[in-house]
Amino acid sequence: SLQRNSKEWILPPNVPKEHFDQLPYTPGVYYFHDKKGKVVYVGKATNIRYRVNSHFSNNSESRQKQNFMQHVHAISFQSCGTELMACILESAEIKKRWPIFNSSQKRWEDVYGIFLYEDQNGYQRLAIDKNRKRLNPLYTFHYLVDGHAIIRKLIKDFQLCPRLCFMQKDDGECEGLEEGNCKGACQQKETPAKYNKRVQKAAASLLSQPSFVIVDKGINGSDQSCILVEEGKFYGMGYLPVGFEVTNSSALKETLTIYKENSFIRNLVNSYAARFPEKVILLTETN
């Protein structure tokens, strides 16, 4: 009889034992498939085998768990060099495949954007609004609070008026005048031409983000992982031979896999780059 801790016992009834036996002890992404081969769940792991094991080793008899177990007929995986790459791949795959048993990140959309328009008085204004088709935002994000933080930084860095950026909506004295950022545009004491020059610089700063790569350990010892960010936006990732000279993005693009970016991935990559600057190589030429 099967032991309670045997691999067959913890696996869903429809999954062949060899599917579990092939799972590596490495970072990566794993996939659960239904009987037609369709992916029904995607997960990331620092250790693929341990993580897959954990899905089936707790003895939950809940209806939800039983339903999940009955749906899984096959397990596959994709190894990654680092945990960061696994996180990126998981997000991209959930967005691409929309698995029925994944709930997190499904609704992670770049709901909001920062838009530039000119008002009836000729002043250019930066505004946060919901993303809509056929509109072209300068920058997109998921949480409204992130957009507010970006706008407030632009107000300070480029001496913009908080009223004209919709950060102050009361009838009181302009906070920008009190703090020395606003030069009177909200009271038409500064001409649109002068004010708009600074707005244009602020808008350009959102579009002219740095290009860089994150180089880290690879999979087999003879390669290294590479994540490319082009002008602030995640482009793709892959593996390079050890010693490959990273100088510009055009050479890199031939070896990397392109993935669709979202703000979740962008935040992951930028946070990692800030925490581990020694793994970052800035690029000066991006075409």
Tab-separated table of C-alpha atoms in Angstrom:
chain	number	residue	atom	x	y	z
A	1	SER	CA	0.000	0.000	0.000
A	2	LEU	CA	1.070	3.593	-0.577
A	3	GLN	CA	2.724	5.420	2.273
A	4	ARG	CA	0.984	8.618	3.331
A	5	ASN	CA	4.091	10.639	2.465
A	6	SER	CA	4.777	8.979	-0.896
A	7	LYS	CA	4.838	11.062	-4.053
A	8	GLU	CA	1.857	9.230	-5.555
A	9	TRP	CA	-0.206	9.972	-2.459
A	10	ILE	CA	0.366	13.711	-2.530
A	11	LEU	CA	-0.082	14.076	-6.287
A	12	PRO	CA	-3.501	14.691	-7.838
A	13	PRO	CA	-5.002	11.382	-8.995
A	14	ASN	CA	-4.672	12.180	-12.708
A	15	VAL	CA	-1.023	13.314	-12.764
A	16	PRO	CA	1.669	10.778	-13.785
A	17	LYS	CA	4.414	10.306	-11.181
A	18	GLU	CA	7.132	11.133	-13.753
A	19	HIS	CA	5.757	14.663	-14.052
A	20	PHE	CA	6.698	15.237	-10.441
A	21	ASP	CA	10.011	13.395	-10.719
A	22	GLN	CA	11.222	15.739	-13.480
A	23	LEU	CA	10.666	18.904	-11.408
A	24	PRO	CA	13.958	20.687	-10.578
A	25	TYR	CA	15.095	22.260	-7.317
A	26	THR	CA	15.609	25.614	-9.045
A	27	PRO	CA	13.788	28.951	-9.335
A	28	GLY	CA	11.212	29.145	-12.075
A	29	VAL	CA	7.577	28.917	-13.080
A	30	TYR	CA	5.390	25.805	-13.014
A	31	TYR	CA	2.176	25.095	-14.905
A	32	PHE	CA	-0.784	22.868	-14.043
A	33	HIS	CA	-2.682	21.618	-17.109
A	34	ASP	CA	-6.165	20.141	-17.485
A	35	LYS	CA	-6.971	16.972	-19.463
A	36	LYS	CA	-6.978	18.942	-22.731
A	37	GLY	CA	-3.541	20.395	-21.998
A	38	LYS	CA	-4.835	23.878	-21.218
A	39	VAL	CA	-2.979	25.734	-18.452
A	40	VAL	CA	-5.312	26.138	-15.452
A	41	TYR	CA	-2.762	27.497	-12.955
A	42	VAL	CA	0.609	29.264	-13.125
A	43	GLY	CA	2.891	29.708	-10.120
A	44	LYS	CA	6.388	30.971	-9.363
A	45	ALA	CA	8.905	29.409	-7.019
A	46	THR	CA	12.400	29.760	-5.643
A	47	ASN	CA	12.404	25.947	-5.633
A	48	ILE	CA	9.961	24.490	-8.163
A	49	ARG	CA	9.781	20.975	-6.735
A	50	TYR	CA	9.201	22.083	-3.146
A	51	ARG	CA	6.560	24.593	-4.189
A	52	VAL	CA	4.597	22.126	-6.331
A	53	ASN	CA	4.814	19.592	-3.514
A	54	SER	CA	3.330	22.122	-1.082
A	55	HIS	CA	0.191	22.491	-3.215
A	56	PHE	CA	-0.742	18.870	-2.625
A	57	SER	CA	0.834	17.967	0.713
A	58	ASN	CA	-1.622	19.657	3.061
A	59	ASN	CA	-4.589	17.416	3.707
A	60	SER	CA	-7.291	19.956	2.975
A	61	GLU	CA	-10.494	18.176	2.038
A	62	SER	CA	-12.273	21.393	1.058
A	63	ARG	CA	-14.489	21.304	-1.994
A	64	GLN	CA	-12.339	23.987	-3.612
A	65	LYS	CA	-9.180	21.906	-3.096
A	66	GLN	CA	-10.848	18.746	-4.415
A	67	ASN	CA	-12.076	20.626	-7.480
A	68	PHE	CA	-8.554	21.902	-8.087
A	69	MET	CA	-7.050	18.410	-7.724
A	70	GLN	CA	-9.523	16.891	-10.175
A	71	HIS	CA	-8.695	19.498	-12.821
A	72	VAL	CA	-4.927	18.913	-12.792
A	73	HIS	CA	-3.812	16.247	-15.279
A	74	ALA	CA	-0.257	17.355	-16.060
A	75	ILE	CA	2.567	19.488	-14.637
A	76	SER	CA	5.210	21.330	-16.648
A	77	PHE	CA	7.785	23.957	-15.748
A	78	GLN	CA	10.235	26.557	-16.997
A	79	SER	CA	13.446	27.093	-15.033
A	80	CYS	CA	14.725	30.627	-14.436
A	81	GLY	CA	18.132	31.874	-13.387
A	82	THR	CA	16.785	34.029	-10.565
A	83	GLU	CA	13.714	34.533	-8.424
A	84	LEU	CA	13.193	37.947	-10.058
A	85	MET	CA	12.949	36.326	-13.492
A	86	ALA	CA	10.447	33.821	-12.092
A	87	CYS	CA	8.302	36.672	-10.727
A	88	ILE	CA	8.380	38.450	-14.098
A	89	LEU	CA	7.579	35.286	-16.057
A	90	GLU	CA	4.700	34.383	-13.730
A	91	SER	CA	3.110	37.815	-14.190
A	92	ALA	CA	3.542	37.705	-17.980
A	93	GLU	CA	2.116	34.182	-18.212
A	94	ILE	CA	-0.928	34.938	-16.050
A	95	LYS	CA	-1.707	37.922	-18.271
A	96	LYS	CA	-1.191	35.868	-21.418
A	97	ARG	CA	-2.988	32.650	-20.446
A	98	TRP	CA	-5.613	33.843	-17.927
A	99	PRO	CA	-5.672	30.500	-15.986
A	100	ILE	CA	-8.966	29.719	-14.244
A	101	PHE	CA	-7.395	28.977	-10.835
A	102	ASN	CA	-5.216	32.108	-10.677
A	103	SER	CA	-6.897	35.017	-8.933
A	104	SER	CA	-3.974	37.289	-8.016
A	105	GLN	CA	-2.689	39.626	-10.742
A	106	LYS	CA	-5.612	38.873	-13.062
A	107	ARG	CA	-7.102	42.225	-12.232
A	108	TRP	CA	-3.724	43.952	-12.046
A	109	GLU	CA	-4.155	46.466	-14.826
A	110	ASP	CA	-2.599	49.841	-15.356
A	111	VAL	CA	-5.892	51.481	-14.454
A	112	TYR	CA	-4.650	55.073	-14.429
A	113	GLY	CA	-2.449	57.305	-16.520
A	114	ILE	CA	-0.901	60.779	-16.473
A	115	PHE	CA	-2.163	62.832	-19.412
A	116	LEU	CA	-1.117	66.173	-20.891
A	117	TYR	CA	-3.606	68.642	-22.343
A	118	GLU	CA	-4.026	72.382	-22.838
A	119	ASP	CA	-6.848	74.282	-21.107
A	120	GLN	CA	-8.940	77.115	-22.549
A	121	ASN	CA	-6.510	79.697	-21.184
A	122	GLY	CA	-3.570	78.126	-23.012
A	123	TYR	CA	-1.938	76.513	-19.951
A	124	GLN	CA	-0.714	72.954	-20.352
A	125	ARG	CA	-1.909	70.693	-17.579
A	126	LEU	CA	-0.873	67.331	-16.224
A	127	ALA	CA	-3.854	65.284	-15.103
A	128	ILE	CA	-4.456	61.814	-13.695
A	129	ASP	CA	-7.325	59.958	-15.318
A	130	LYS	CA	-8.442	56.415	-16.016
A	131	ASN	CA	-6.873	54.787	-19.027
A	132	ARG	CA	-9.128	54.733	-22.041
A	133	LYS	CA	-8.668	53.419	-25.539
A	134	ARG	CA	-7.257	55.851	-28.084
A	135	LEU	CA	-5.735	58.019	-25.345
A	136	ASN	CA	-1.966	58.138	-25.061
A	137	PRO	CA	-0.775	58.547	-21.454
A	138	LEU	CA	2.693	59.787	-20.572
A	139	TYR	CA	2.891	57.211	-17.784
A	140	THR	CA	0.667	54.407	-16.472
A	141	PHE	CA	0.210	52.878	-13.018
A	142	HIS	CA	-2.097	50.655	-11.003
A	143	TYR	CA	-2.534	52.563	-7.743
A	144	LEU	CA	-3.844	56.126	-7.661
A	145	VAL	CA	-1.475	56.929	-4.787
A	146	ASP	CA	1.499	56.176	-7.076
A	147	GLY	CA	0.262	58.727	-9.584
A	148	HIS	CA	-0.201	61.357	-6.888
A	149	ALA	CA	3.376	60.783	-5.707
A	150	ILE	CA	4.717	61.203	-9.253
A	151	ILE	CA	2.749	64.423	-9.856
A	152	ARG	CA	3.845	65.908	-6.521
A	153	LYS	CA	7.473	65.185	-7.381
A	154	LEU	CA	7.059	66.860	-10.783
A	155	ILE	CA	5.476	69.906	-9.107
A	156	LYS	CA	8.501	70.228	-6.843
A	157	ASP	CA	11.171	69.418	-9.450
A	158	PHE	CA	9.797	71.666	-12.204
A	159	GLN	CA	8.057	74.386	-10.161
A	160	LEU	CA	4.560	73.622	-11.384
A	161	CYS	CA	1.276	74.804	-9.933
A	162	PRO	CA	-0.558	72.182	-7.828
A	163	ARG	CA	-3.881	73.689	-8.875
A	164	LEU	CA	-3.100	73.286	-12.567
A	165	CYS	CA	-2.025	69.697	-11.840
A	166	PHE	CA	-5.278	68.994	-9.927
A	167	MET	CA	-3.430	68.297	-6.692
A	168	GLN	CA	-5.198	71.165	-4.915
A	169	LYS	CA	-8.924	71.559	-5.426
A	170	ASP	CA	-10.028	73.773	-2.517
A	171	ASP	CA	-10.694	77.514	-2.678
A	172	GLY	CA	-7.841	78.491	-0.374
A	173	GLU	CA	-4.529	80.131	-1.198
A	174	CYS	CA	-2.477	78.172	-3.747
A	175	GLU	CA	-0.156	75.860	-1.804
A	176	GLY	CA	2.405	76.214	-4.567
A	177	LEU	CA	2.606	79.969	-4.057
A	178	GLU	CA	3.134	79.459	-0.327
A	179	GLU	CA	5.811	76.793	-0.889
A	180	GLY	CA	7.537	78.688	-3.690
A	181	ASN	CA	6.837	76.193	-6.483
A	182	CYS	CA	4.040	78.017	-8.310
A	183	LYS	CA	4.935	81.280	-10.032
A	184	GLY	CA	1.365	82.492	-10.370
A	185	ALA	CA	0.097	80.563	-13.394
A	186	CYS	CA	-3.118	79.685	-11.549
A	187	GLN	CA	-3.821	83.439	-11.227
A	188	GLN	CA	-2.566	84.106	-14.772
A	189	LYS	CA	0.332	86.127	-13.343
A	190	GLU	CA	2.726	83.922	-15.310
A	191	THR	CA	2.254	83.632	-19.063
A	192	PRO	CA	1.255	80.296	-20.606
A	193	ALA	CA	4.428	80.326	-22.735
A	194	LYS	CA	6.707	80.493	-19.672
A	195	TYR	CA	4.715	77.990	-17.631
A	196	ASN	CA	4.309	75.531	-20.505
A	197	LYS	CA	8.079	75.294	-21.007
A	198	ARG	CA	8.404	73.774	-17.544
A	199	VAL	CA	5.412	71.487	-18.104
A	200	GLN	CA	7.070	70.208	-21.274
A	201	LYS	CA	10.265	69.478	-19.353
A	202	ALA	CA	8.241	67.637	-16.702
A	203	ALA	CA	6.470	65.573	-19.370
A	204	ALA	CA	9.787	64.805	-21.070
A	205	SER	CA	11.209	63.564	-17.767
A	206	LEU	CA	8.473	60.917	-17.602
A	207	LEU	CA	9.315	59.730	-21.097
A	208	SER	CA	13.112	59.872	-20.851
A	209	GLN	CA	13.731	57.206	-18.236
A	210	PRO	CA	17.108	55.423	-18.167
A	211	SER	CA	17.903	52.268	-20.123
A	212	PHE	CA	19.734	49.536	-18.234
A	213	VAL	CA	20.233	45.822	-17.835
A	214	ILE	CA	20.247	43.678	-14.724
A	215	VAL	CA	22.881	40.960	-15.069
A	216	ASP	CA	22.700	38.061	-12.630
A	217	LYS	CA	23.360	34.348	-12.363
A	218	GLY	CA	22.163	32.064	-15.138
A	219	ILE	CA	20.925	28.482	-15.224
A	220	ASN	CA	23.839	26.237	-16.164
A	221	GLY	CA	26.999	28.012	-15.002
A	222	SER	CA	28.144	28.950	-18.508
A	223	ASP	CA	25.517	31.641	-18.952
A	224	GLN	CA	24.258	34.729	-17.142
A	225	SER	CA	20.735	36.081	-16.927
A	226	CYS	CA	19.901	39.454	-18.420
A	227	ILE	CA	16.842	41.684	-17.960
A	228	LEU	CA	16.563	44.680	-20.300
A	229	VAL	CA	14.799	47.927	-19.385
A	230	GLU	CA	14.563	50.413	-22.235
A	231	GLU	CA	13.775	54.039	-21.359
A	232	GLY	CA	12.177	52.981	-18.096
A	233	LYS	CA	10.049	50.197	-19.568
A	234	PHE	CA	10.653	46.474	-19.220
A	235	TYR	CA	11.549	45.045	-22.651
A	236	GLY	CA	12.429	41.405	-22.111
A	237	MET	CA	14.850	38.918	-20.628
A	238	GLY	CA	16.983	35.921	-21.442
A	239	TYR	CA	20.452	34.441	-21.096
A	240	LEU	CA	23.855	35.486	-22.388
A	241	PRO	CA	27.203	33.683	-22.481
A	242	VAL	CA	29.416	34.528	-19.504
A	243	GLY	CA	31.709	37.332	-20.607
A	244	PHE	CA	29.238	38.754	-23.134
A	245	GLU	CA	29.984	42.482	-23.292
A	246	VAL	CA	26.841	44.447	-22.552
A	247	THR	CA	27.156	47.846	-24.225
A	248	ASN	CA	23.941	48.621	-26.085
A	249	SER	CA	20.435	47.260	-26.380
A	250	SER	CA	20.499	46.511	-30.119
A	251	ALA	CA	22.931	43.612	-29.657
A	252	LEU	CA	20.998	42.338	-26.645
A	253	LYS	CA	17.622	42.277	-28.366
A	254	GLU	CA	18.741	39.494	-30.697
A	255	THR	CA	19.198	37.137	-27.755
A	256	LEU	CA	16.369	38.185	-25.404
A	257	THR	CA	12.723	37.135	-25.337
A	258	ILE	CA	10.262	40.043	-25.491
A	259	TYR	CA	7.496	40.163	-22.872
A	260	LYS	CA	4.543	42.505	-22.597
A	261	GLU	CA	5.155	45.038	-19.846
A	262	ASN	CA	2.782	46.047	-17.070
A	263	SER	CA	3.259	48.261	-14.021
A	264	PHE	CA	3.561	45.208	-11.734
A	265	ILE	CA	6.621	44.020	-13.684
A	266	ARG	CA	7.991	47.566	-14.026
A	267	ASN	CA	7.802	48.082	-10.256
A	268	LEU	CA	9.432	44.693	-9.596
A	269	VAL	CA	12.378	45.452	-11.861
A	270	ASN	CA	12.895	49.046	-10.726
A	271	SER	CA	12.730	48.067	-7.040
A	272	TYR	CA	15.265	45.291	-7.601
A	273	ALA	CA	17.599	47.625	-9.509
A	274	ALA	CA	17.436	50.132	-6.649
A	275	ARG	CA	18.242	47.418	-4.081
A	276	PHE	CA	21.082	45.817	-6.051
A	277	PRO	CA	22.860	48.590	-8.010
A	278	GLU	CA	25.947	46.383	-8.373
A	279	LYS	CA	23.954	44.163	-10.779
A	280	VAL	CA	22.862	47.103	-12.958
A	281	ILE	CA	24.643	48.251	-16.129
A	282	LEU	CA	23.436	51.560	-17.570
A	283	LEU	CA	23.099	51.727	-21.351
A	284	THR	CA	23.863	54.898	-23.262
A	285	GLU	CA	22.697	53.835	-26.724
A	286	THR	CA	19.315	52.199	-27.178
A	287	ASN	CA	18.701	51.732	-30.877
